[in-house]
Amino acid sequence: MVSGFATCPGLFYATPAEDGILSRMRIPGGMINSEQCRAIAEIAELHGGGYVDVTNRANLQIREIRTLIDSKVLNRLQNIGLGCCNTDVDQIRNIMTSPTAGIDSQELIDTRPFVQAWDNYLATHPALSALSAKFSVCFDGGGIVQVCDRLNDILFAAVLVDGDVYFRLHLSVGAKGQPPSDTKILLLPNDCLPILAALADVYLNHSDINNQRRLRLRDLLNTLGCENYLQQVQQRLTFPLNRSETCPTAQRIDTKYQHIGIHPQRQKGLFYIGVVLPLGRIESRQMQGLADLAAKYGSEIRLTPWQNLLLTDIPQQKLIDVQNEITILGLNTSATNIKSGLVACSGNKGCAASATDTKSHALALAKYLESLTLEHPINIHFTGCQKSCAQHSQSDITLLGVNFEVDNQTVEAYHVYLSDSNSSYKFGRQLYQYVTFPELPALIEKIIKMYKI
Ligand code: SF4
């Protein structure tokens, strides 16, 4: 099925894009096994552009699809656990959790069962297909690699209170582009699913299911008022919603690079390796190679919301072998590799709103800077317009695509911003305007050296 414009892309809602059909696979929690990984690589090779993109919700996208993915292939994907068994809810936003759930040495609770439970609930309640496709849910287990600061409609953030684990409920209210706000409601872990069901039911009660453009949950919360909305949620529950002003809040720490490289798991003797995917892209042959590595040495592959991936459950004595094989595949595991902090939105190859070819420019910049030795990761973000879909927080360096005309020709250029917490502007402090791409690499090198970012 090829979707119209009102639906977000999904495995069953392939969407036309400038470079062909785009198919997005929802991967709840971003976790796939080697069989699933091989199957996706095969489809990208046979039907798409020979590569797969990891999105900032840890979905997978196959682009440039020019030959039909028929129902036989879709059924095979469903049979191996990819693609929702209820196609009606396939387009609803992926469920996010920390990519280190269940292996993080400091997490308070393993959030994988909560992801699974909400995914099952969606699949078995067809009425939920009327939810906004952007109805987004996140579970944070309070470990080292946190996802609290990601943009989601609903966040359950684990906290420890007198030795017991609870979740604090956060909801997306107020201005667009802000992480969800703490409602101060403290929930027992078993209460997460009933409250999600109630939040969804209140949403459906107020939404016009005949209108293809569904309201965002944030808009509804802003219209009804958060308190009013929560009162209606309470009416659907068999337990009271308790607020606590004094209990610990979930900490929001920027952990976007802490998963790259080799890290011990909570399981003694086992490690995970965070692999850098330049701009979230992986070739199908690399994906096949990683599937083989996961099958031979580890167990699974986990996609991250920072558009990289982890290979998990690697025994200590196999770490060097696995790292060597990752290098042979042409991939990297260093957080100070310039590609590890590079982010770009779709750019003008995939989005009509983009002033520039952000992805090609970002890769060309990475090539120019590859010999530069970084002391710590640097986050460089290319965005094709002000909307900044690929990254909502400030980057160390933001490059905003703009156009200007010379002799009736459109020139692609960038405004350059440096992170500045004192700046009220969302990208930070503007350093330069209208820098053309040929001028950009040398300028960025100068900025990195001058500002010792
Ligand atoms: S940031 Fe703008 S240009 Fe880039 S993908 Fe989003 S809407 Fe398109």
CSV table of C-alpha atoms and ligand atoms in Angstrom, one decimal:
chain,number,residue,atom,x,y,z
A,1,MET,CA,0.0,0.0,0.0
A,2,VAL,CA,1.3,3.5,-0.9
A,3,SER,CA,0.1,6.0,1.6
A,4,GLY,CA,-1.4,9.5,1.0
A,5,PHE,CA,0.1,12.4,2.9
A,6,ALA,CA,-1.9,12.1,6.1
A,7,THR,CA,-0.2,8.9,7.2
A,8,CYS,CA,3.4,8.5,8.5
A,9,PRO,CA,5.5,6.0,6.6
A,10,GLY,CA,5.3,2.4,7.8
A,11,LEU,CA,6.1,-1.0,6.5
A,12,PHE,CA,2.5,-1.2,5.2
A,13,TYR,CA,2.3,2.5,4.4
A,14,ALA,CA,5.1,3.0,2.0
A,15,THR,CA,5.5,6.7,1.2
A,16,PRO,CA,6.6,8.3,-2.1
A,17,ALA,CA,9.7,10.4,-1.8
A,18,GLU,CA,11.8,12.2,-4.4
A,19,ASP,CA,14.3,9.3,-4.6
A,20,GLY,CA,11.6,6.5,-4.8
A,21,ILE,CA,9.3,4.8,-2.3
A,22,LEU,CA,10.3,5.0,1.4
A,23,SER,CA,9.4,2.2,3.7
A,24,ARG,CA,9.8,2.5,7.4
A,25,MET,CA,10.0,-0.4,9.8
A,26,ARG,CA,8.8,0.1,13.3
A,27,ILE,CA,11.3,-1.7,15.6
A,28,PRO,CA,9.9,-1.4,19.2
A,29,GLY,CA,12.8,-0.6,21.5
A,30,GLY,CA,15.1,-0.7,18.5
A,31,MET,CA,16.0,-4.4,19.1
A,32,ILE,CA,16.5,-6.9,16.3
A,33,ASN,CA,18.0,-10.3,16.1
A,34,SER,CA,20.4,-11.5,13.4
A,35,GLU,CA,17.7,-13.2,11.3
A,36,GLN,CA,15.7,-10.0,11.2
A,37,CYS,CA,18.8,-8.0,10.4
A,38,ARG,CA,19.6,-10.3,7.5
A,39,ALA,CA,16.1,-10.1,6.1
A,40,ILE,CA,16.1,-6.3,6.2
A,41,ALA,CA,19.5,-6.2,4.5
A,42,GLU,CA,18.2,-8.5,1.8
A,43,ILE,CA,15.1,-6.4,1.1
A,44,ALA,CA,17.2,-3.2,1.0
A,45,GLU,CA,19.5,-4.9,-1.6
A,46,LEU,CA,16.8,-6.5,-3.7
A,47,HIS,CA,14.2,-3.7,-3.6
A,48,GLY,CA,15.8,-0.5,-2.3
A,49,GLY,CA,18.9,1.5,-2.7
A,50,GLY,CA,21.2,-1.1,-1.1
A,51,TYR,CA,21.4,0.7,2.3
A,52,VAL,CA,19.2,1.1,5.4
A,53,ASP,CA,18.8,4.3,7.5
A,54,VAL,CA,18.4,4.2,11.3
A,55,THR,CA,16.1,7.1,12.3
A,56,ASN,CA,16.1,9.2,15.4
A,57,ARG,CA,13.3,7.0,16.8
A,58,ALA,CA,15.4,3.8,16.2
A,59,ASN,CA,13.2,2.8,13.3
A,60,LEU,CA,14.7,1.4,10.1
A,61,GLN,CA,14.0,3.0,6.7
A,62,ILE,CA,14.6,1.6,3.3
A,63,ARG,CA,14.7,4.2,0.6
A,64,GLU,CA,14.8,4.3,-3.2
A,65,ILE,CA,12.4,1.4,-3.4
A,66,ARG,CA,11.6,0.9,-7.1
A,67,THR,CA,10.5,-2.7,-7.3
A,68,LEU,CA,7.4,-3.8,-5.5
A,69,ILE,CA,7.7,-5.3,-2.0
A,70,ASP,CA,4.9,-7.8,-2.4
A,71,SER,CA,2.6,-9.4,0.2
A,72,LYS,CA,4.8,-12.5,0.3
A,73,VAL,CA,7.8,-10.5,1.5
A,74,LEU,CA,5.6,-8.6,4.0
A,75,ASN,CA,4.2,-11.8,5.3
A,76,ARG,CA,7.7,-13.2,5.8
A,77,LEU,CA,8.7,-10.1,7.7
A,78,GLN,CA,5.6,-10.4,9.9
A,79,ASN,CA,6.5,-14.1,10.5
A,80,ILE,CA,9.9,-13.3,11.8
A,81,GLY,CA,8.5,-10.6,14.1
A,82,LEU,CA,9.1,-7.5,12.0
A,83,GLY,CA,6.1,-5.4,11.2
A,84,CYS,CA,3.1,-5.3,13.3
A,85,CYS,CA,0.6,-8.2,13.0
A,86,ASN,CA,-2.1,-5.6,12.9
A,87,THR,CA,-1.3,-3.5,9.9
A,88,ASP,CA,-3.7,-0.7,11.0
A,89,VAL,CA,-1.4,0.4,13.8
A,90,ASP,CA,1.8,-0.1,11.9
A,91,GLN,CA,2.2,3.7,11.3
A,92,ILE,CA,2.0,4.7,15.0
A,93,ARG,CA,5.3,6.0,16.3
A,94,ASN,CA,8.0,3.6,17.4
A,95,ILE,CA,8.2,2.8,21.1
A,96,MET,CA,11.4,4.2,22.5
A,97,THR,CA,13.6,2.9,25.3
A,98,SER,CA,17.2,3.0,26.2
A,99,PRO,CA,19.2,0.9,23.8
A,100,THR,CA,21.0,-0.6,26.8
A,101,ALA,CA,17.8,-1.8,28.5
A,102,GLY,CA,18.4,-5.0,30.4
A,103,ILE,CA,22.2,-4.8,30.0
A,104,ASP,CA,22.9,-1.4,31.6
A,105,SER,CA,24.9,-1.8,34.7
A,106,GLN,CA,23.2,1.1,36.5
A,107,GLU,CA,19.6,0.8,35.3
A,108,LEU,CA,16.9,0.7,38.0
A,109,ILE,CA,14.6,-1.5,35.9
A,110,ASP,CA,14.7,-3.4,32.7
A,111,THR,CA,12.2,-1.5,30.5
A,112,ARG,CA,12.0,-4.1,27.7
A,113,PRO,CA,8.8,-5.8,29.1
A,114,PHE,CA,7.0,-2.5,29.1
A,115,VAL,CA,7.9,-1.8,25.5
A,116,GLN,CA,6.6,-5.3,24.6
A,117,ALA,CA,3.4,-4.9,26.6
A,118,TRP,CA,2.5,-1.6,25.0
A,119,ASP,CA,3.3,-3.0,21.5
A,120,ASN,CA,1.1,-6.0,22.2
A,121,TYR,CA,-1.7,-3.7,23.5
A,122,LEU,CA,-1.5,-1.6,20.3
A,123,ALA,CA,-1.6,-4.7,18.1
A,124,THR,CA,-4.6,-6.2,19.9
A,125,HIS,CA,-6.7,-3.0,20.1
A,126,PRO,CA,-7.6,-2.0,16.5
A,127,ALA,CA,-9.4,1.1,17.7
A,128,LEU,CA,-6.0,2.6,18.5
A,129,SER,CA,-5.3,3.0,14.8
A,130,ALA,CA,-7.2,6.2,15.2
A,131,LEU,CA,-4.4,7.6,17.4
A,132,SER,CA,-2.2,10.2,16.0
A,133,ALA,CA,0.6,8.5,14.1
A,134,LYS,CA,2.9,10.7,16.2
A,135,PHE,CA,1.5,9.3,19.5
A,136,SER,CA,4.9,8.6,21.0
A,137,VAL,CA,5.8,6.6,24.1
A,138,CYS,CA,9.1,6.2,25.9
A,139,PHE,CA,10.3,4.2,28.8
A,140,ASP,CA,13.6,5.2,30.6
A,141,GLY,CA,15.0,2.7,33.1
A,142,GLY,CA,17.3,5.2,34.8
A,143,GLY,CA,20.6,3.7,33.6
A,144,ILE,CA,23.7,5.2,32.2
A,145,VAL,CA,22.4,5.6,28.6
A,146,GLN,CA,19.3,7.7,29.1
A,147,VAL,CA,16.5,8.7,26.7
A,148,CYS,CA,14.6,11.1,29.0
A,149,ASP,CA,15.6,14.1,26.9
A,150,ARG,CA,14.1,12.7,23.7
A,151,LEU,CA,11.0,14.2,22.3
A,152,ASN,CA,8.0,12.0,23.1
A,153,ASP,CA,4.4,12.6,24.0
A,154,ILE,CA,4.5,10.3,27.0
A,155,LEU,CA,7.6,9.4,29.1
A,156,PHE,CA,7.8,6.9,32.0
A,157,ALA,CA,11.1,7.7,33.8
A,158,ALA,CA,12.3,5.3,36.5
A,159,VAL,CA,13.2,6.7,39.9
A,160,LEU,CA,14.2,5.0,43.2
A,161,VAL,CA,12.1,5.9,46.2
A,162,ASP,CA,13.0,4.3,49.6
A,163,GLY,CA,14.6,1.4,47.8
A,164,ASP,CA,11.6,0.7,45.5
A,165,VAL,CA,11.4,1.5,41.8
A,166,TYR,CA,8.6,3.7,40.5
A,167,PHE,CA,8.0,5.6,37.2
A,168,ARG,CA,7.4,9.3,37.0
A,169,LEU,CA,4.9,10.2,34.4
A,170,HIS,CA,5.9,13.0,32.0
A,171,LEU,CA,3.6,14.4,29.3
A,172,SER,CA,4.3,16.7,26.4
A,173,VAL,CA,2.6,20.0,27.2
A,174,GLY,CA,3.3,23.6,26.3
A,175,ALA,CA,5.6,24.7,23.5
A,176,LYS,CA,6.6,22.5,20.6
A,177,GLY,CA,10.1,21.0,20.6
A,178,GLN,CA,10.4,20.6,24.4
A,179,PRO,CA,10.9,17.2,26.1
A,180,PRO,CA,7.8,16.0,28.1
A,181,SER,CA,7.2,17.7,31.4
A,182,ASP,CA,7.1,16.0,34.8
A,183,THR,CA,3.5,15.7,36.1
A,184,LYS,CA,5.0,14.6,39.4
A,185,ILE,CA,2.7,11.5,39.3
A,186,LEU,CA,4.4,8.5,40.7
A,187,LEU,CA,3.4,5.1,39.3
A,188,LEU,CA,4.1,1.5,40.3
A,189,PRO,CA,5.6,-0.3,37.3
A,190,ASN,CA,2.5,-2.4,36.9
A,191,ASP,CA,0.4,0.7,36.5
A,192,CYS,CA,2.2,1.9,33.3
A,193,LEU,CA,0.1,-0.1,30.9
A,194,PRO,CA,-3.3,0.8,32.4
A,195,ILE,CA,-2.4,4.5,32.4
A,196,LEU,CA,-1.2,4.3,28.8
A,197,ALA,CA,-4.5,2.7,27.8
A,198,ALA,CA,-6.4,5.4,29.7
A,199,LEU,CA,-4.3,8.2,28.2
A,200,ALA,CA,-5.0,6.8,24.7
A,201,ASP,CA,-8.7,6.4,25.5
A,202,VAL,CA,-9.1,10.0,26.5
A,203,TYR,CA,-7.3,11.0,23.4
A,204,LEU,CA,-9.7,9.0,21.2
A,205,ASN,CA,-12.7,10.3,23.1
A,206,HIS,CA,-11.7,13.9,22.0
A,207,SER,CA,-10.4,13.3,18.5
A,208,ASP,CA,-12.2,13.4,15.2
A,209,ILE,CA,-11.5,10.0,13.7
A,210,ASN,CA,-12.8,11.2,10.3
A,211,ASN,CA,-10.2,13.9,10.1
A,212,GLN,CA,-7.0,12.4,8.5
A,213,ARG,CA,-4.9,15.1,10.2
A,214,ARG,CA,-5.0,13.9,13.8
A,215,LEU,CA,-4.3,16.2,16.6
A,216,ARG,CA,-1.0,15.8,18.4
A,217,LEU,CA,-1.4,14.7,22.1
A,218,ARG,CA,0.4,17.9,23.1
A,219,ASP,CA,-2.2,20.0,21.3
A,220,LEU,CA,-5.0,18.2,23.0
A,221,LEU,CA,-3.4,18.5,26.4
A,222,ASN,CA,-2.8,22.3,25.8
A,223,THR,CA,-6.5,22.7,24.7
A,224,LEU,CA,-8.1,20.7,27.4
A,225,GLY,CA,-5.6,21.6,30.1
A,226,CYS,CA,-3.3,18.9,31.6
A,227,GLU,CA,-5.3,18.7,34.9
A,228,ASN,CA,-8.6,18.3,33.1
A,229,TYR,CA,-7.1,15.6,30.9
A,230,LEU,CA,-5.6,13.7,33.9
A,231,GLN,CA,-9.0,13.9,35.7
A,232,GLN,CA,-10.5,12.1,32.7
A,233,VAL,CA,-7.7,9.6,32.8
A,234,GLN,CA,-8.3,9.0,36.5
A,235,GLN,CA,-12.0,8.2,35.8
A,236,ARG,CA,-10.8,5.3,33.7
A,237,LEU,CA,-8.5,3.8,36.4
A,238,THR,CA,-9.0,1.5,39.3
A,239,PHE,CA,-6.1,3.1,41.3
A,240,PRO,CA,-5.5,6.7,42.4
A,241,LEU,CA,-3.0,8.9,40.5
A,242,ASN,CA,-0.7,10.0,43.3
A,243,ARG,CA,1.6,13.0,43.1
A,244,SER,CA,4.8,13.4,45.0
A,245,GLU,CA,6.5,16.8,45.3
A,246,THR,CA,9.4,15.4,47.2
A,247,CYS,CA,10.5,12.2,45.5
A,248,PRO,CA,13.6,12.2,43.2
A,249,THR,CA,13.1,13.5,39.7
A,250,ALA,CA,14.5,11.7,36.7
A,251,GLN,CA,17.9,13.2,35.8
A,252,ARG,CA,18.3,14.5,32.3
A,253,ILE,CA,21.9,13.9,31.4
A,254,ASP,CA,23.2,14.2,27.8
A,255,THR,CA,24.3,10.7,27.1
A,256,LYS,CA,24.3,10.6,23.4
A,257,TYR,CA,27.9,9.4,23.0
A,258,GLN,CA,28.1,7.1,26.0
A,259,HIS,CA,27.1,4.0,24.1
A,260,ILE,CA,29.9,4.2,21.4
A,261,GLY,CA,32.8,1.8,21.8
A,262,ILE,CA,33.2,-1.1,24.2
A,263,HIS,CA,31.2,-1.2,27.5
A,264,PRO,CA,30.7,-3.8,30.2
A,265,GLN,CA,27.2,-5.1,30.6
A,266,ARG,CA,25.4,-5.8,33.9
A,267,GLN,CA,25.9,-9.5,32.9
A,268,LYS,CA,29.4,-10.5,34.2
A,269,GLY,CA,31.9,-11.2,31.5
A,270,LEU,CA,29.7,-9.8,28.7
A,271,PHE,CA,30.2,-6.5,26.8
A,272,TYR,CA,28.4,-4.4,24.2
A,273,ILE,CA,30.0,-2.5,21.4
A,274,GLY,CA,28.6,0.7,20.1
A,275,VAL,CA,29.1,1.1,16.4
A,276,VAL,CA,29.1,4.5,14.6
A,277,LEU,CA,26.9,4.7,11.6
A,278,PRO,CA,27.7,7.8,9.6
A,279,LEU,CA,24.4,9.8,9.4
A,280,GLY,CA,22.6,6.6,10.5
A,281,ARG,CA,23.2,4.9,7.2
A,282,ILE,CA,24.4,1.3,6.8
A,283,GLU,CA,25.0,-0.5,3.6
A,284,SER,CA,23.2,-3.8,3.2
A,285,ARG,CA,26.5,-5.8,3.0
A,286,GLN,CA,27.6,-4.2,6.3
A,287,MET,CA,24.2,-5.1,7.8
A,288,GLN,CA,24.7,-8.7,6.7
A,289,GLY,CA,28.1,-8.6,8.2
A,290,LEU,CA,26.8,-7.3,11.6
A,291,ALA,CA,24.1,-9.9,11.5
A,292,ASP,CA,26.8,-12.6,11.1
A,293,LEU,CA,28.8,-11.1,14.0
A,294,ALA,CA,25.7,-11.0,16.2
A,295,ALA,CA,25.0,-14.7,15.4
A,296,LYS,CA,28.6,-15.8,15.8
A,297,TYR,CA,29.7,-13.9,18.9
A,298,GLY,CA,26.8,-12.1,20.5
A,299,SER,CA,23.1,-12.2,20.5
A,300,GLU,CA,21.3,-9.1,19.1
A,301,ILE,CA,21.6,-5.7,17.4
A,302,ARG,CA,20.1,-2.6,19.1
A,303,LEU,CA,19.4,0.5,17.2
A,304,THR,CA,19.8,3.8,19.0
A,305,PRO,CA,17.9,7.1,18.8
A,306,TRP,CA,21.2,8.7,18.1
A,307,GLN,CA,21.2,6.7,14.8
A,308,ASN,CA,24.0,4.2,15.7
A,309,LEU,CA,23.8,0.6,16.8
A,310,LEU,CA,25.0,-1.8,19.5
A,311,LEU,CA,26.2,-5.4,19.2
A,312,THR,CA,25.3,-7.0,22.6
A,313,ASP,CA,26.4,-9.9,24.7
A,314,ILE,CA,30.0,-10.2,23.4
A,315,PRO,CA,32.2,-12.3,25.7
A,316,GLN,CA,35.4,-10.5,26.8
A,317,GLN,CA,37.8,-12.8,25.0
A,318,LYS,CA,36.1,-12.2,21.7
A,319,LEU,CA,36.1,-8.4,21.9
A,320,ILE,CA,39.2,-7.8,19.8
A,321,ASP,CA,38.0,-10.3,17.1
A,322,VAL,CA,34.7,-8.5,16.9
A,323,GLN,CA,36.2,-5.1,16.7
A,324,ASN,CA,38.6,-6.2,14.0
A,325,GLU,CA,35.7,-7.6,12.0
A,326,ILE,CA,33.7,-4.3,12.4
A,327,THR,CA,36.7,-2.4,11.0
A,328,ILE,CA,36.9,-4.8,8.1
A,329,LEU,CA,33.2,-4.0,7.4
A,330,GLY,CA,34.3,-0.3,7.1
A,331,LEU,CA,32.6,0.7,10.3
A,332,ASN,CA,34.0,2.5,13.4
A,333,THR,CA,33.6,2.2,17.2
A,334,SER,CA,35.3,5.4,18.4
A,335,ALA,CA,33.2,8.2,19.9
A,336,THR,CA,35.9,10.8,18.8
A,337,ASN,CA,35.5,9.8,15.2
A,338,ILE,CA,34.1,12.9,13.5
A,339,LYS,CA,31.2,10.8,12.1
A,340,SER,CA,30.0,9.7,15.5
A,341,GLY,CA,28.6,13.2,16.3
A,342,LEU,CA,27.4,14.1,12.8
A,343,VAL,CA,23.6,14.5,12.3
A,344,ALA,CA,21.8,15.6,9.2
A,345,CYS,CA,18.1,15.8,8.3
A,346,SER,CA,16.8,14.2,5.1
A,347,GLY,CA,18.0,17.2,3.0
A,348,ASN,CA,16.6,18.2,-0.4
A,349,LYS,CA,16.9,14.7,-1.7
A,350,GLY,CA,14.2,13.5,0.6
A,351,CYS,CA,12.4,16.7,1.8
A,352,ALA,CA,10.9,19.5,-0.3
A,353,ALA,CA,11.4,22.0,2.6
A,354,SER,CA,15.2,21.6,2.6
A,355,ALA,CA,17.4,24.4,1.1
A,356,THR,CA,20.4,22.2,0.8
A,357,ASP,CA,21.6,18.6,0.3
A,358,THR,CA,22.4,18.2,3.9
A,359,LYS,CA,23.4,14.5,3.9
A,360,SER,CA,25.8,14.7,1.0
A,361,HIS,CA,27.4,17.9,2.5
A,362,ALA,CA,27.7,16.2,5.9
A,363,LEU,CA,29.5,13.2,4.5
A,364,ALA,CA,31.8,15.4,2.4
A,365,LEU,CA,32.6,17.4,5.6
A,366,ALA,CA,33.3,14.2,7.5
A,367,LYS,CA,35.7,13.1,4.8
A,368,TYR,CA,37.5,16.4,4.9
A,369,LEU,CA,37.8,16.3,8.7
A,370,GLU,CA,38.6,12.6,9.0
A,371,SER,CA,42.3,13.1,9.8
A,372,LEU,CA,41.5,15.6,12.6
A,373,THR,CA,42.1,14.1,16.0
A,374,LEU,CA,39.3,15.0,18.4
A,375,GLU,CA,39.8,15.0,22.2
A,376,HIS,CA,36.1,14.4,22.7
A,377,PRO,CA,33.0,13.9,20.6
A,378,ILE,CA,31.7,16.9,18.6
A,379,ASN,CA,28.1,17.2,17.6
A,380,ILE,CA,27.7,18.8,14.2
A,381,HIS,CA,24.1,19.1,12.9
A,382,PHE,CA,23.1,19.9,9.3
A,383,THR,CA,19.5,21.0,9.1
A,384,GLY,CA,17.8,21.9,5.8
A,385,CYS,CA,15.3,24.3,7.4
A,386,GLN,CA,14.5,25.9,10.8
A,387,LYS,CA,12.3,22.9,11.8
A,388,SER,CA,15.3,20.9,12.8
A,389,CYS,CA,13.7,17.5,12.6
A,390,ALA,CA,16.8,15.5,13.1
A,391,GLN,CA,17.9,17.0,16.4
A,392,HIS,CA,16.0,19.2,18.7
A,393,SER,CA,18.6,20.0,21.3
A,394,GLN,CA,21.4,22.5,20.6
A,395,SER,CA,24.5,21.0,18.9
A,396,ASP,CA,28.1,22.1,19.3
A,397,ILE,CA,27.9,23.4,15.8
A,398,THR,CA,24.6,23.8,13.8
A,399,LEU,CA,24.6,24.4,10.1
A,400,LEU,CA,21.3,25.8,8.8
A,401,GLY,CA,20.7,25.4,5.1
A,402,VAL,CA,19.8,28.5,3.2
A,403,ASN,CA,19.6,29.6,-0.5
A,404,PHE,CA,20.6,32.8,-2.3
A,405,GLU,CA,20.6,33.7,-5.9
A,406,VAL,CA,23.6,34.6,-8.1
A,407,ASP,CA,23.0,35.3,-11.8
A,408,ASN,CA,19.6,33.7,-11.6
A,409,GLN,CA,21.2,30.5,-10.2
A,410,THR,CA,20.2,29.2,-6.7
A,411,VAL,CA,23.3,28.7,-4.5
A,412,GLU,CA,23.2,26.3,-1.5
A,413,ALA,CA,24.8,27.8,1.6
A,414,TYR,CA,24.7,27.6,5.4
A,415,HIS,CA,24.3,29.9,8.4
A,416,VAL,CA,26.8,28.7,11.0
A,417,TYR,CA,25.8,28.6,14.8
A,418,LEU,CA,27.9,27.7,17.8
A,419,SER,CA,26.3,26.2,20.9
A,420,ASP,CA,25.7,28.9,23.6
A,421,SER,CA,23.5,28.3,26.6
A,422,ASN,CA,23.1,32.1,27.0
A,423,SER,CA,21.6,32.4,23.6
A,424,SER,CA,17.8,32.4,23.4
A,425,TYR,CA,18.0,31.3,19.8
A,426,LYS,CA,17.4,27.5,19.4
A,427,PHE,CA,20.6,26.9,17.5
A,428,GLY,CA,22.9,29.1,19.7
A,429,ARG,CA,25.0,32.0,18.6
A,430,GLN,CA,25.3,32.8,14.9
A,431,LEU,CA,28.9,33.0,13.8
A,432,TYR,CA,28.6,33.3,10.0
A,433,GLN,CA,26.0,33.7,7.3
A,434,TYR,CA,25.6,32.4,3.8
A,435,VAL,CA,28.7,30.2,3.8
A,436,THR,CA,28.7,28.2,0.5
A,437,PHE,CA,29.5,24.5,0.7
A,438,PRO,CA,33.0,24.7,-0.9
A,439,GLU,CA,33.9,27.2,1.8
A,440,LEU,CA,32.4,25.3,4.7
A,441,PRO,CA,34.9,22.4,5.5
A,442,ALA,CA,37.9,24.7,6.0
A,443,LEU,CA,35.8,27.1,8.1
A,444,ILE,CA,34.5,24.3,10.3
A,445,GLU,CA,38.1,23.0,10.8
A,446,LYS,CA,39.1,26.5,11.9
A,447,ILE,CA,36.1,26.8,14.3
A,448,ILE,CA,36.9,23.4,15.9
A,449,LYS,CA,40.5,24.5,16.4
A,450,MET,CA,39.8,28.1,17.4
A,451,TYR,CA,37.1,27.3,19.9
A,452,LYS,CA,38.6,24.0,21.1
A,453,ILE,CA,35.2,22.5,21.0
B,1,SF4,S1,14.6,19.9,9.1
B,1,SF4,FE1,13.3,20.9,7.5
B,1,SF4,S2,14.4,20.3,5.6
B,1,SF4,FE2,15.1,18.9,7.2
B,1,SF4,S3,13.8,17.1,7.0
B,1,SF4,FE3,12.9,18.4,8.6
B,1,SF4,S4,11.4,19.7,7.4
B,1,SF4,FE4,12.8,18.8,5.9
